[in-house]
PDB file of C-alpha atoms in Angstrom:
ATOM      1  CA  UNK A   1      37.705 -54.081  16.505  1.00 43.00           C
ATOM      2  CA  UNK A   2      35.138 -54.442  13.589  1.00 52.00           C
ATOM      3  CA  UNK A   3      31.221 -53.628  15.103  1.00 53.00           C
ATOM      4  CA  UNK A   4      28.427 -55.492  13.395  1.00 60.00           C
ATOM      5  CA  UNK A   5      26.246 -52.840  11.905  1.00 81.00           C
ATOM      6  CA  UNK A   6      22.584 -52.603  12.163  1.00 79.00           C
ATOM      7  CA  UNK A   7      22.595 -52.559   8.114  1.00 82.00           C
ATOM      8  CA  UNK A   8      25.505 -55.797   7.955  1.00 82.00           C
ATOM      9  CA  UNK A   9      23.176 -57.351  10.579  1.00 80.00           C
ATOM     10  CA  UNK A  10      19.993 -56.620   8.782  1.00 79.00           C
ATOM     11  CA  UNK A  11      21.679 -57.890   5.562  1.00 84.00           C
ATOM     12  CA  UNK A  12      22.523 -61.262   7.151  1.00 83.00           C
ATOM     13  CA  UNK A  13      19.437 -62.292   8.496  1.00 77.00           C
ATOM     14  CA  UNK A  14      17.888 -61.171   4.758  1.00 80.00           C
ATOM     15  CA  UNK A  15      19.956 -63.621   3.649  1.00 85.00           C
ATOM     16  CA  UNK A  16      19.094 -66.383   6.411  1.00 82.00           C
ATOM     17  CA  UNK A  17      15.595 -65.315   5.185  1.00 76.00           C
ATOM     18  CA  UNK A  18      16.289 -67.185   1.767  1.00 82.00           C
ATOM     19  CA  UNK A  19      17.431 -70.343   3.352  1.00 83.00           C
ATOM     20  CA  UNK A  20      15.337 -73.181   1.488  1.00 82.00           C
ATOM     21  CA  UNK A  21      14.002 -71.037  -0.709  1.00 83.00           C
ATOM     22  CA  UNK A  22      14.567 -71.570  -4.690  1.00 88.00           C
ATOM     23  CA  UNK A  23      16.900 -68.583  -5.648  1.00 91.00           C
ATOM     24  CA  UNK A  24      18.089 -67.796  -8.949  1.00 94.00           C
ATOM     25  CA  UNK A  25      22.391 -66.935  -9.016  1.00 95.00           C
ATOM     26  CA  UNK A  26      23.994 -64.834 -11.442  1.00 95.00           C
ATOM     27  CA  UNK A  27      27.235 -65.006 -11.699  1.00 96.00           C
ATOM     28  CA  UNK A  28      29.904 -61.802 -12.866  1.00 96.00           C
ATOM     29  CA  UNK A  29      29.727 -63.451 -16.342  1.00 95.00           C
ATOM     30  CA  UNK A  30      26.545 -63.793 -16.851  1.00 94.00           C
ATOM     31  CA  UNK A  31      25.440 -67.230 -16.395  1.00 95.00           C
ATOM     32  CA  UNK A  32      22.284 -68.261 -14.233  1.00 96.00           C
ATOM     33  CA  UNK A  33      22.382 -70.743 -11.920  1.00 96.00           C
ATOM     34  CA  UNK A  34      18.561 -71.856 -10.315  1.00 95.00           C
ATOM     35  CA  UNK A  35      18.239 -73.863  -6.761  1.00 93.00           C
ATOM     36  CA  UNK A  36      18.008 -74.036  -3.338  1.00 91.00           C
ATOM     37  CA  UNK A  37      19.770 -71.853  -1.262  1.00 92.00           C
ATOM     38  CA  UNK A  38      21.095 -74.538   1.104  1.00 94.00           C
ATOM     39  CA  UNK A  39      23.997 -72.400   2.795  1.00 94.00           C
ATOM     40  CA  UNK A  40      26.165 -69.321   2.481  1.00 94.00           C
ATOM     41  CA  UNK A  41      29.082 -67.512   4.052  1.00 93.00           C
ATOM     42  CA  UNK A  42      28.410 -64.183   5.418  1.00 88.00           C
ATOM     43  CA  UNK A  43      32.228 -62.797   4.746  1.00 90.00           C
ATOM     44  CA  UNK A  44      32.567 -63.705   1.289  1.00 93.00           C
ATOM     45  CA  UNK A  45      29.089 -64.237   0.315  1.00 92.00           C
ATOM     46  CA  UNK A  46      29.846 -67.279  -1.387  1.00 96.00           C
ATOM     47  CA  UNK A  47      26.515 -69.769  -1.615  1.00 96.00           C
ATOM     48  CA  UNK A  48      25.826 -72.710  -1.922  1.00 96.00           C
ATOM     49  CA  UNK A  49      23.024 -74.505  -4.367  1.00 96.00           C
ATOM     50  CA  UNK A  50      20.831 -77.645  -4.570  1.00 96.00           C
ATOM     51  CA  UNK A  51      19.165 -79.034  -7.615  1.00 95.00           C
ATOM     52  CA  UNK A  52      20.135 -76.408  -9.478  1.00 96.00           C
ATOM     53  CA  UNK A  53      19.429 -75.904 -13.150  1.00 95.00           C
ATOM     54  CA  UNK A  54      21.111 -73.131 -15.569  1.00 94.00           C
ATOM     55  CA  UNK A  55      19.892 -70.986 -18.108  1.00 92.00           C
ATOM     56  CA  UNK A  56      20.526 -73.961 -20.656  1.00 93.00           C
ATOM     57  CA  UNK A  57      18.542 -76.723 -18.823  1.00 90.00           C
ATOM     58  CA  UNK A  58      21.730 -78.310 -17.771  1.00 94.00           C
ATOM     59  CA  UNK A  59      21.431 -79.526 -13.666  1.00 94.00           C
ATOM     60  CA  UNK A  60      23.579 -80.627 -11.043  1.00 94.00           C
ATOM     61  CA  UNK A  61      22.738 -81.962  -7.701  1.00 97.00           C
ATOM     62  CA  UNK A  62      24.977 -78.946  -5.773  1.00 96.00           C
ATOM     63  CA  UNK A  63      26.416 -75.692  -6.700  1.00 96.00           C
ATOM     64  CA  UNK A  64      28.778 -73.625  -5.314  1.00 96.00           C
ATOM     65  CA  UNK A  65      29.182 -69.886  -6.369  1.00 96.00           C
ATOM     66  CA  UNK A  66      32.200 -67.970  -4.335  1.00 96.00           C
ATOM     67  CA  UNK A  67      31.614 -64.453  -3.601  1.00 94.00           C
ATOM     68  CA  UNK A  68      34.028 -62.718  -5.324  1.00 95.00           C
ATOM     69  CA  UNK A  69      32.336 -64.253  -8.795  1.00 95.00           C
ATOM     70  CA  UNK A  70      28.493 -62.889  -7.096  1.00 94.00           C
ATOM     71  CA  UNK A  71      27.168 -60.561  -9.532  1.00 94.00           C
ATOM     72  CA  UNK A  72      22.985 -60.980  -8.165  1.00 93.00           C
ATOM     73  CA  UNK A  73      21.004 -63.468  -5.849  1.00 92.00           C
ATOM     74  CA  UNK A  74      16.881 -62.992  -6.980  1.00 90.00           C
ATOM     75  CA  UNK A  75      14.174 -64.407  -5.257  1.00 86.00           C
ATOM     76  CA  UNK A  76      11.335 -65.873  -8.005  1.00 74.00           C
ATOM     77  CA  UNK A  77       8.632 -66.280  -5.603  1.00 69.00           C
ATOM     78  CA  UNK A  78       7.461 -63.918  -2.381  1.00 70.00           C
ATOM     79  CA  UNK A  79       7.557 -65.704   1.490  1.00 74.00           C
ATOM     80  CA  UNK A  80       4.014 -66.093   2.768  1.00 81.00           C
ATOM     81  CA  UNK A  81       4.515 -66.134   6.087  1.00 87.00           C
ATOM     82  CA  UNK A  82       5.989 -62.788   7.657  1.00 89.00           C
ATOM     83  CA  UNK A  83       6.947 -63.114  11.338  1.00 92.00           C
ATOM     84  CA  UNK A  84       6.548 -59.850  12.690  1.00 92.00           C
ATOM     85  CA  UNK A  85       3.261 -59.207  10.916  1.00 92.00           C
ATOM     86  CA  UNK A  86       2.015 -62.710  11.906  1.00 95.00           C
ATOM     87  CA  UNK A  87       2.710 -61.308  15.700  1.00 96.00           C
ATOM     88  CA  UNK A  88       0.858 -58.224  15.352  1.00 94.00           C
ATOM     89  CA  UNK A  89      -2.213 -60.765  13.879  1.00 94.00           C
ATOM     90  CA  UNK A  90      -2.125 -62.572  16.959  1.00 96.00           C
ATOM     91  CA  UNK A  91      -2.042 -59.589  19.361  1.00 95.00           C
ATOM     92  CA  UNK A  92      -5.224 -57.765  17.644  1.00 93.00           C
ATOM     93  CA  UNK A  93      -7.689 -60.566  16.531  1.00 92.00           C
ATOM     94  CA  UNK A  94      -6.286 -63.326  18.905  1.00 92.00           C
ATOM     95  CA  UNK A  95      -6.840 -61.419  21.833  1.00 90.00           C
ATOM     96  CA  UNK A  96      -2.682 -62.294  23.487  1.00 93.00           C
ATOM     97  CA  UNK A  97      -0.931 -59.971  25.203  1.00 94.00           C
ATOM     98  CA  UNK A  98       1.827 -58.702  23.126  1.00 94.00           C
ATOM     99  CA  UNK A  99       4.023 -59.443  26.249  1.00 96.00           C
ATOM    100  CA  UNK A 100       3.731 -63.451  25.714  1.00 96.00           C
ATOM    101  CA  UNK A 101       4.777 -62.722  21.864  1.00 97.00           C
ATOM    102  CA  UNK A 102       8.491 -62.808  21.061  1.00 97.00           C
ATOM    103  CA  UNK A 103       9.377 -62.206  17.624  1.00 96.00           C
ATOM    104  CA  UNK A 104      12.898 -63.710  16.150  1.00 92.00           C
ATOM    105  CA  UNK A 105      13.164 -61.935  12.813  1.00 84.00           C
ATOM    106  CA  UNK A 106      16.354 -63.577  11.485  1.00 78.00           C
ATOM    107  CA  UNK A 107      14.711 -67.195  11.740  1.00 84.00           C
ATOM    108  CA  UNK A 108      10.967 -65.726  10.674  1.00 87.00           C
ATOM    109  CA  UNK A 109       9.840 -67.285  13.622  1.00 94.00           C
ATOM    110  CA  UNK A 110       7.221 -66.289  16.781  1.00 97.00           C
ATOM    111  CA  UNK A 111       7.180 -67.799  19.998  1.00 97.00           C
ATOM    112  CA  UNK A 112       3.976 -67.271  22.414  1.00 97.00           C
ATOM    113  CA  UNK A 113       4.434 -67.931  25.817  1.00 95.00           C
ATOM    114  CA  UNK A 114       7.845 -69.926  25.550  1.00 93.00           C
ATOM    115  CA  UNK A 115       6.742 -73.465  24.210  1.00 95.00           C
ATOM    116  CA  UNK A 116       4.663 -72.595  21.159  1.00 97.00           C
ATOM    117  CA  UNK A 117       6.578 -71.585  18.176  1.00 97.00           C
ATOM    118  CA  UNK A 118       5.153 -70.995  14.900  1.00 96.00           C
ATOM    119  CA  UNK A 119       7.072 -70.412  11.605  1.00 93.00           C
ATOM    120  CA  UNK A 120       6.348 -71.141   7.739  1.00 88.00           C
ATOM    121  CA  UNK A 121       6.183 -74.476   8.844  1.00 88.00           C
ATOM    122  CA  UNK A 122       3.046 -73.927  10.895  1.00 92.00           C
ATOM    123  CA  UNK A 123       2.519 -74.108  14.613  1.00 96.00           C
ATOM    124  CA  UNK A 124       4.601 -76.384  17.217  1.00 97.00           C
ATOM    125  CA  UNK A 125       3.304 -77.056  20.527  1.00 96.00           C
ATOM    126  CA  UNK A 126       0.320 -78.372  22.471  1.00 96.00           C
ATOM    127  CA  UNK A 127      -2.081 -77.503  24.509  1.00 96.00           C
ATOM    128  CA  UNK A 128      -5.233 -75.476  23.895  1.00 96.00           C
ATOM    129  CA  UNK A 129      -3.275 -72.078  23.279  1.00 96.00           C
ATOM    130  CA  UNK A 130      -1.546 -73.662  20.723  1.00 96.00           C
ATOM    131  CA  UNK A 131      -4.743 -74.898  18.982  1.00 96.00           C
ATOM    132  CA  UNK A 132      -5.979 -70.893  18.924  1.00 96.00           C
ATOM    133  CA  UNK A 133      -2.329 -69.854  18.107  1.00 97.00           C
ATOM    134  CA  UNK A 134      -2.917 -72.827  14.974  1.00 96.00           C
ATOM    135  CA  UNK A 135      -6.556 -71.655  14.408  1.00 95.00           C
ATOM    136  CA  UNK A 136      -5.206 -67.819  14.167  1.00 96.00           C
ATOM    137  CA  UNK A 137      -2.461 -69.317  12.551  1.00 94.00           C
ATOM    138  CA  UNK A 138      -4.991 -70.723   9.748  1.00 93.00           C
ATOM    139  CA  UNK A 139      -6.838 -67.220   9.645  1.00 92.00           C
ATOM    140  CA  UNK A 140      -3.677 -65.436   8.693  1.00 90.00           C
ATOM    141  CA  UNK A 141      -2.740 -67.414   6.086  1.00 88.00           C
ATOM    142  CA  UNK A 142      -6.389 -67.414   4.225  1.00 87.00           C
ATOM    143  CA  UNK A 143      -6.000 -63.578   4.769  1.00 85.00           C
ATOM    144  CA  UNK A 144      -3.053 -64.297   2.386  1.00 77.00           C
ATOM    145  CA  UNK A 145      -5.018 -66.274  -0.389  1.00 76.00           C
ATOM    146  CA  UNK A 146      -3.314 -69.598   1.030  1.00 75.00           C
ATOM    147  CA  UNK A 147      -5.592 -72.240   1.779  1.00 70.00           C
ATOM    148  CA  UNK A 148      -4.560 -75.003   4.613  1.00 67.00           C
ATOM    149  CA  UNK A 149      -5.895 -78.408   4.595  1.00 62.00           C
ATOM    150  CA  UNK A 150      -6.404 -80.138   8.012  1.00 57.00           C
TER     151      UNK A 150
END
């Protein structure tokens, strides 16, 4: 019976982490293959690629790379939004109890109080702890250089 390891599960939801994200592929041989990461399998680490573009400027509307041809996956550009420190914002300068916080790592996502969820996407929900979860929301990300527009 084959146990899921903390590393193997750590690994996985690293690589859920780069779902929609542009990713450049390089393959055993060399060759470069630049897109969004649109899907993957976990056993063979085969992926799958949208609008991708190669090292020669050639580009096709999907990609697929299979696993055993994987040589690197890099990541051009840094995620903004970080889950667990986005909770630990929220607990210190928003004033909620950390027991009404529920981070879900693997997804990059926080959920206060059960109906308010907020990911890279910004905050879902209503109500008027959802408009100080959005207005700490806002906060974070200017603590981050981004600016949001209303």
């Amino acid at each position: 019976m084959a146990v899921a390891t903390e590393p193997a599960r750590r690994f996985t939801a690293r690589l859920n982490s780069l779902m929609d994200r542009v990713v450049t592929v390089v393959t055993r041989e060399g060759r470069q293959y630049t897109g969004k990461l649109v899907g993957f399998d976990p056993a063979s680490l085969s992926v799958a690629l949208e609008e991708v573009r190669d090292q020669q400027g050639s580009s096709w509307p999907v990609v697929i790379v299979m696993g055993n041809n994987l040589a690197e996956i890099r990541v051009a550009e840094s995620e903004v939004f970080n889950a667990k420190e986005f909770a630990e914002f929220i607990a210190r300068f928003g004033n909620i109890d950390r027991s009404q916080i529920k981070v879900f790592e693997d997804a990059n996502v926080v959920e206060v109080s059960r109906n308010i969820r907020v990911s890279k996407n910004g905050v879902e929900g209503a109500g008027p702890l959802a408009q100080k979860v959005n207005t700490l929301y806002r906060e974070y990300l200017r603590t981050k250089g981004v600016t949001v527009s209303r």
